Coordinates of C-alpha atoms and ligand atoms in Angstrom, one line a residue:
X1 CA 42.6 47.2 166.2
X2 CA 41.3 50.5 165.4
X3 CA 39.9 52.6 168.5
X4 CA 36.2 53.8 168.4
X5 CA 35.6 57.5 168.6
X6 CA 32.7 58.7 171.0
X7 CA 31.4 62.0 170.1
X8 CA 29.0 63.8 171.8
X9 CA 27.0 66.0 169.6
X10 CA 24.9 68.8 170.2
X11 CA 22.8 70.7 167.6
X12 CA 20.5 74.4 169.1
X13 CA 21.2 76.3 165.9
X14 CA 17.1 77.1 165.1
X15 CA 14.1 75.5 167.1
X16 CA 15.4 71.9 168.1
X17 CA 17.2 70.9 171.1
X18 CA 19.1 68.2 170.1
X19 CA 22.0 65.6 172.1
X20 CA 23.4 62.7 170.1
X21 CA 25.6 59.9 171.0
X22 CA 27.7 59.2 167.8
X23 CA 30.3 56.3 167.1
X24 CA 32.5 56.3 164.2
X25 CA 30.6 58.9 162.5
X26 CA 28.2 56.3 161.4
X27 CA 26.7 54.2 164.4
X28 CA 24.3 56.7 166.7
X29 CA 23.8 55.5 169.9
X30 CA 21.0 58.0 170.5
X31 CA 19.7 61.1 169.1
X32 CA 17.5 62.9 171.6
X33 CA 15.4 65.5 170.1
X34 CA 13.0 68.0 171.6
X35 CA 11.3 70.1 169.3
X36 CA 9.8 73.6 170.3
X37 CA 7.6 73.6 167.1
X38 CA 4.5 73.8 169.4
X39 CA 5.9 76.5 170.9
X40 CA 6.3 78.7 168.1
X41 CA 3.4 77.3 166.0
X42 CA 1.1 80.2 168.7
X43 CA 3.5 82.6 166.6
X44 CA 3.6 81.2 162.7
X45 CA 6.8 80.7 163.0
X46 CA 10.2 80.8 165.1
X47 CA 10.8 83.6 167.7
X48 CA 14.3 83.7 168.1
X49 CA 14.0 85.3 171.6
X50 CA 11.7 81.9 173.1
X51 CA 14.0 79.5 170.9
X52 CA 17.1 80.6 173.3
X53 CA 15.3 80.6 176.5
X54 CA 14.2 77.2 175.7
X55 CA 16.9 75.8 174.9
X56 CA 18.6 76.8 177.9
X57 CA 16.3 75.2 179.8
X58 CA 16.1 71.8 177.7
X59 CA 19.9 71.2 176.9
X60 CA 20.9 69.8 179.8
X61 CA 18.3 67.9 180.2
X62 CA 18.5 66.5 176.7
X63 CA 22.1 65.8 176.8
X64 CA 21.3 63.7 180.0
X65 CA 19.1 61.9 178.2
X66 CA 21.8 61.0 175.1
X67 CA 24.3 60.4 177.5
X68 CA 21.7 58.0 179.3
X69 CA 20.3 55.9 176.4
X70 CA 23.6 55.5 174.7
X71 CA 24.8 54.0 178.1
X72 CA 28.0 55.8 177.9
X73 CA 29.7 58.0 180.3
X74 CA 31.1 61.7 179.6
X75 CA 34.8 60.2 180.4
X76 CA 34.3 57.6 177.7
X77 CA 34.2 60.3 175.5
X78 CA 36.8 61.4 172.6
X79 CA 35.0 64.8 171.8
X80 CA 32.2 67.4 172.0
X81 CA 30.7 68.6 168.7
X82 CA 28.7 71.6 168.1
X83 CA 26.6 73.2 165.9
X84 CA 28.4 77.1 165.6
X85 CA 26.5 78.1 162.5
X86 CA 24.7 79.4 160.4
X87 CA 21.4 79.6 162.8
X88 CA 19.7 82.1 164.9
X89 CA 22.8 83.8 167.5
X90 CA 20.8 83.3 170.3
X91 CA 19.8 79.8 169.7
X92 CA 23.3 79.1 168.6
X93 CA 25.3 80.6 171.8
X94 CA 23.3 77.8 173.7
X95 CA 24.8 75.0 172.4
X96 CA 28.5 76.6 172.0
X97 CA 28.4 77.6 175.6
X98 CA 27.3 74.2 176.8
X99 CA 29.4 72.7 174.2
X100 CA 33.1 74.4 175.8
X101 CA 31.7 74.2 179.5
X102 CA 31.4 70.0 178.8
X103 CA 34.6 70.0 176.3
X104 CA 37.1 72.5 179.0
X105 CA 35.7 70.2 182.3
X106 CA 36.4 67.1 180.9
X107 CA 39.3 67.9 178.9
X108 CA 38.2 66.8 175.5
X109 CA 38.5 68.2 172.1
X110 CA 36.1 70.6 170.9
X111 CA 35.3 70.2 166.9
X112 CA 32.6 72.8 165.6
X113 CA 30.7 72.1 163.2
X114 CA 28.8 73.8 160.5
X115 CA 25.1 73.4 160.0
X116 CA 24.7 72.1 156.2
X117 CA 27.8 70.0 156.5
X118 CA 25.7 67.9 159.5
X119 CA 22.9 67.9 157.1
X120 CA 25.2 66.3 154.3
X121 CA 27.0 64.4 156.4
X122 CA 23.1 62.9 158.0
X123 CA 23.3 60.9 154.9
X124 CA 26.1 58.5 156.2
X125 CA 24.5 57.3 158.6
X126 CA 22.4 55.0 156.8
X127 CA 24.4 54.8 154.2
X128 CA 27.7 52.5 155.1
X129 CA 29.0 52.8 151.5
X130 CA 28.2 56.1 150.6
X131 CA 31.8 58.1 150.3
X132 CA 32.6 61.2 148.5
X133 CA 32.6 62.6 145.8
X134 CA 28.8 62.9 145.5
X135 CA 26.4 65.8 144.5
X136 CA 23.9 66.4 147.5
X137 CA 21.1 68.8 147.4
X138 CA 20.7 70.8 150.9
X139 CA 16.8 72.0 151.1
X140 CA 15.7 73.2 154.4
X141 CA 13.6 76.2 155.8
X142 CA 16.8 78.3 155.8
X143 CA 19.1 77.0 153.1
X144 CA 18.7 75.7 149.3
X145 CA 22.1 74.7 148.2
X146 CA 23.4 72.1 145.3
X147 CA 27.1 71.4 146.7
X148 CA 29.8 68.8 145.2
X149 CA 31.1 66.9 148.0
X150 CA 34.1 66.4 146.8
X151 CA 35.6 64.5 150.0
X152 CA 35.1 64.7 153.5
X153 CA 34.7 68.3 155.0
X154 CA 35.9 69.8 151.7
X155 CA 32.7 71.2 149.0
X156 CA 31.9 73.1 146.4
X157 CA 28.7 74.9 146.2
X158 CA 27.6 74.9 142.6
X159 CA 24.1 76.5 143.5
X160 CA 22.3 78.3 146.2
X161 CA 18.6 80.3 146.5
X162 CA 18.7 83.8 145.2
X163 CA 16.1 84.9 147.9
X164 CA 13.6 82.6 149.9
X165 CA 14.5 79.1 150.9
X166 CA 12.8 76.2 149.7
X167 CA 11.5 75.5 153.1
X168 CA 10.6 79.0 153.6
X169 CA 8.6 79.1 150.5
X170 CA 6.9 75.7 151.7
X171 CA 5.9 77.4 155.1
X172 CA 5.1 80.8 153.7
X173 CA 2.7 79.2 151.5
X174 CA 1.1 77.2 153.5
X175 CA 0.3 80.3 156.1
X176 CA -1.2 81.9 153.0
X177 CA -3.9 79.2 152.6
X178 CA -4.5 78.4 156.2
X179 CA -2.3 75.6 157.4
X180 CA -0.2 76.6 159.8
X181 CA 3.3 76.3 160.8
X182 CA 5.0 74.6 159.8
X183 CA 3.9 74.5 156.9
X184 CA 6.3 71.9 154.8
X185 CA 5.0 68.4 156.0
X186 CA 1.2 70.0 155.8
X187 CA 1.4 70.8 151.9
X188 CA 3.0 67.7 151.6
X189 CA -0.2 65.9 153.3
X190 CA -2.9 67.3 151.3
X191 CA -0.7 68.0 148.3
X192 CA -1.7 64.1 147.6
X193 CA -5.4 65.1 147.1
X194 CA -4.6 68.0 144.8
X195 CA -4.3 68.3 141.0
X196 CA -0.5 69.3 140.4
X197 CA -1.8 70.5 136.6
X198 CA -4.6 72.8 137.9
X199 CA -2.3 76.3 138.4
X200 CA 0.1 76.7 136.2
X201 CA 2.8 78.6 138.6
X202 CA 6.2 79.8 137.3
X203 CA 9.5 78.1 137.2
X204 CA 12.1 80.2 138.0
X205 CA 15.6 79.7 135.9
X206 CA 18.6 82.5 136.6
X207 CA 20.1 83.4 133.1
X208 CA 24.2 82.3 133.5
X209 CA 23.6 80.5 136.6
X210 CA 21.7 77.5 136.0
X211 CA 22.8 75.7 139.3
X212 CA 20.7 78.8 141.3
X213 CA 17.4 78.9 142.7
X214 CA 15.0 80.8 143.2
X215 CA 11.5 80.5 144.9
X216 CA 10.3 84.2 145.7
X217 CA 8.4 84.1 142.7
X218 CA 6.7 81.4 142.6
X219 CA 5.4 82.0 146.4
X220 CA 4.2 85.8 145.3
X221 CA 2.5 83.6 142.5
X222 CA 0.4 82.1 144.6
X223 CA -0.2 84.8 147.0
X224 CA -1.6 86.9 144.1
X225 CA -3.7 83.7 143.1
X226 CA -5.3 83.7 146.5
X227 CA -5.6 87.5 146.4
X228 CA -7.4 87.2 142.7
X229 CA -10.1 84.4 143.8
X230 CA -10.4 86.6 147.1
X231 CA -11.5 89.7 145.1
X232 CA -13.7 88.1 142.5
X233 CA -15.8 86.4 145.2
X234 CA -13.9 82.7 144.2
X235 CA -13.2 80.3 146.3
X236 CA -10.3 78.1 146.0
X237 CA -9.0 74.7 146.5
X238 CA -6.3 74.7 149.1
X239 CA -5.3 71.0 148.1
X240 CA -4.6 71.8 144.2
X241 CA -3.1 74.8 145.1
X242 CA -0.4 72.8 147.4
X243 CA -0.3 70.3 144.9
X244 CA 0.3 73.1 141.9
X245 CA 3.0 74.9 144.3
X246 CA 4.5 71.8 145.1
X247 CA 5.0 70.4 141.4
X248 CA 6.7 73.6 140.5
X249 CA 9.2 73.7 143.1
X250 CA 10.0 70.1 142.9
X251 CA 10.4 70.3 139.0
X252 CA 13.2 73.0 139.1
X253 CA 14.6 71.3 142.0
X254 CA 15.2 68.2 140.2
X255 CA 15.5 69.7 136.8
X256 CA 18.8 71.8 138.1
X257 CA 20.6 68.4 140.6
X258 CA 20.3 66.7 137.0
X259 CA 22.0 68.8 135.0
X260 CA 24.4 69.0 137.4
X261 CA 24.6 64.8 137.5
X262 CA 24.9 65.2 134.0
X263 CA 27.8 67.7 133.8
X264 CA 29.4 66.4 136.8
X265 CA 29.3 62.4 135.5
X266 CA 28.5 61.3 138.8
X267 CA 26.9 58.4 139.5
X268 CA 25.8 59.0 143.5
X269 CA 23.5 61.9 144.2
X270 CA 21.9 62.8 147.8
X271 CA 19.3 64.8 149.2
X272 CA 19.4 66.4 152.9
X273 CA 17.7 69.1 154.9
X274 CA 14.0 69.1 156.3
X275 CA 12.5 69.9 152.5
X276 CA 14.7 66.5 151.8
X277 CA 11.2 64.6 153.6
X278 CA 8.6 65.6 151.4
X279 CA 7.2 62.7 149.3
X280 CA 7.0 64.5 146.0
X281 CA 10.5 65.1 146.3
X282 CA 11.8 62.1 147.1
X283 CA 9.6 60.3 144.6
X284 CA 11.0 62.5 141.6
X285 CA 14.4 62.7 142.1
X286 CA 14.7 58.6 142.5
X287 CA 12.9 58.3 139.3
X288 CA 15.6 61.1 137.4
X289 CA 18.1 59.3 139.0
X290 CA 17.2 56.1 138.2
X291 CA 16.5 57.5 134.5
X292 CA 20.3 58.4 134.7
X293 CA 21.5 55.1 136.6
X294 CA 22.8 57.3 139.6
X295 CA 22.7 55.6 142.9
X296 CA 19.7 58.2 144.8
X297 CA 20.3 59.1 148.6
X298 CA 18.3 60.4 151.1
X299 CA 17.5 60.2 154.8
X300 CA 14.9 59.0 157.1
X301 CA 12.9 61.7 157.7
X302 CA 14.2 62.0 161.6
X303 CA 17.6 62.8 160.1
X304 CA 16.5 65.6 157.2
X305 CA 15.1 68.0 159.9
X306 CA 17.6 69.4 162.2
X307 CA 18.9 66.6 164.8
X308 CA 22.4 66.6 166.6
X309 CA 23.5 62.7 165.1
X310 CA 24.2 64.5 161.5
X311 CA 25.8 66.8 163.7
X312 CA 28.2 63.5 165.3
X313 CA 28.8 62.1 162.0
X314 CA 30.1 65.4 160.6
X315 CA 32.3 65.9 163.8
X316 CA 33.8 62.3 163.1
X317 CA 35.5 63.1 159.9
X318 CA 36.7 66.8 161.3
X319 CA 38.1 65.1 164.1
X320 CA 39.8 62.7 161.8
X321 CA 40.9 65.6 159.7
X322 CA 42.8 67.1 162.8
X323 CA 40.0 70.0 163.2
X324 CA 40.2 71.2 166.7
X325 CA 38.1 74.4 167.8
X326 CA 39.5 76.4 170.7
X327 CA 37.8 78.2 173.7
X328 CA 37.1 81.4 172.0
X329 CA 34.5 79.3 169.6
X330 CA 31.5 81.6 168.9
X331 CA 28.5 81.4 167.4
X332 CA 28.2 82.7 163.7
X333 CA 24.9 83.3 162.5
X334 CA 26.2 83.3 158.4
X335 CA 28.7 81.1 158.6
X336 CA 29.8 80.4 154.9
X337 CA 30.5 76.3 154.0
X338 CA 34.0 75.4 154.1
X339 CA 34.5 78.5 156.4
X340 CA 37.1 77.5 159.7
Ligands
KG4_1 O1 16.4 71.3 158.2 P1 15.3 71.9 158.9 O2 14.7 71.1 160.1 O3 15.7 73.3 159.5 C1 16.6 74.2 158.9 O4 17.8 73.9 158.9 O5 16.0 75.1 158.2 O6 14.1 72.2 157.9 C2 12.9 72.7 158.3 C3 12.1 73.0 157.0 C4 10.8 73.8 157.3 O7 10.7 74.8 156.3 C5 9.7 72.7 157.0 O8 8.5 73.3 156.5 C6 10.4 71.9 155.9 O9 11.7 71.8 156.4 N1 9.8 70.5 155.8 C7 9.2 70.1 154.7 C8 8.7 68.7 155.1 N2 9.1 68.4 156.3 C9 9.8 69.6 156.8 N3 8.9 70.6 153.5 C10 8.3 69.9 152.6 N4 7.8 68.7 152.9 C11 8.0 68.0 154.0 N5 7.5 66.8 154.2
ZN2 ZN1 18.7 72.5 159.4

């Protein structure tokens, strides 16, 4: 019988804390999470310098915790996983440090892992039958990126963001009409009481490259609409401007993963990343996929923002794959996919 492989992940690339007990790459025995978002919400957004300090004093506490409600011991273990890029340095060193300390005391392998692969790889986990080759489209606050999986651990990006992230734009937007950060799941929210035909924003296409994004424009768009009603005495409607801002980034979202379904003949398409949670998202891209009888993908919400069991089930198929990190391991804050 085939031996189980026990991998402890841990994931401190932005403003999570995150431990996960991972088995097989697809059974997670726990996946602790403590999120600093109130932390930096004082702030509109992340400060790099108070995500590190927190994390070092959550992550052993949080990997406790893992450890604990998986019920397994460190010397049942077969490996440490860690997050070593892209991310914030700081945030990053964290988890690397506390990564190699666990990994050289124990003597157990030591598999790095790379950010957007875990968030690729977080659609396993509830997917049993989901194997490459597959098109999955990575949206989160720091990446946009349409990537053919074209087996384990090995992709091509076919498309990426020009300038802001989708996530970004989300959160940037939402600032701009009052909501806070962050400001993703809060347009989503009152997106659903909003007319997504009042504002007609722009859709951005990049002439040669039709698989790129790019979202910098249509988040000026709106700025400047705000700025307009401002100056003529208007008010606005915050919800049909989220609703209007939302339509337009989903469309080109979707509008580019199809024609890359199309080109590619695929017939299994996923979505991943913290964008990968909004409703309006989710909601178009089953109905293109089901237009194009493509088996659609996608996450529970607790596995498209950043956790450390995407993180396991990434590690899983490195370590299968022989991929062994050594102790000079460091943190890379631009880490490029398929990059050792
Ligand atoms: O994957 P993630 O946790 O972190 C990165 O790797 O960047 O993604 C966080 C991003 C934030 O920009 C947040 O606003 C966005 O995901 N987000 C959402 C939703 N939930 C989180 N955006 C749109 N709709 C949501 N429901
Ligand atoms: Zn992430």
């Amino acid at each position: 019988m085939k031996k189980d492989i026990c991998i402890l992940a841990i994931e401190t690339s932005c403003d999570e804390t995150a431990a996960a007990v991972v088995r097989n790459g697809r059974e997670i025995c726990s996946n602790i999470i403590f999120s600093q978002i109130d932390l930096h919400k004082l702030y509109g957004g992340v400060v790099p310098e108070i995500a590190s300090r927190k994390h070092i004093e959550k992550i052993n506490q949080v990997i406790e915790e893992a450890l604990k409600q998986a019920g397994t011991a460190l010397d049942e273990l077969d490996a440490i996983a860690v997050t070593y890029g892209p991310g914030l340095v700081g945030a990053l060193l964290v988890g690397v440090a506390e990564a190699k300390a666990i990994a050289y005391a124990k003597d157990l392998p030591l598999i790095g892992v790379h950010h957007i692969e875990g968030h690729i790889s977080a659609n396993y986990i509830e997917h049993p039958e989901l194997e490459p080759p597959f098109l999955c489209l990575v949206v989160s606050g720091g990446h946009t990126h349409l990537v053919y999986v074209r087996d384990y651990g090995k992709y091509d990006i076919l498309g990426r963001t020009r300038d802001d992230a989708a996530g970004e734009a989300y959160d940037k937007v939402a600032r701009a009409i009052g909501l806070g950060y962050p400001g993703g799941p809060k347009i989503d929210r009152i997106a659903k009481e909003g007319n997504p035909e009042a504002i007609s924003f722009p859709r951005a296409h990049i002439e040669d490259s039709p698989y790129d994004f790019s979202f910098s424009g249509v988040k000026s768009a709106v700025l400047n609409y705000i700025n307009g009603c401002q100056m003529k005495g208007e008010s606005f409607l915050p919800a049909d401007i989220a609703a209007s801002f939302q339509k337009a980034v989903v469309d080109v979202l979707v509008e580019h993963s199809m024609w890359a379904v199309e080109e590619y003949k695929t017939c299994k398409f996923a979505i991943a990343g913290g964008v990968a949670s909004n409703s309006a998202l989710r909601e178009s891209m089953k109905k293109a996929c089901e237009e194009r009888q493509t088996t659609f993908y996608y996450p529970s919400p607790v596995f498209c923002t950043d956790n450390a069991a995407m993180i396991g089930a990434a590690a899983y198929y490195e370590y299968l794959a022989g991929t062994r990190h050594g102790w000079d391991l460091n943190a890379v804050p631009n880490l490029k996919l398929g990059e050792r």
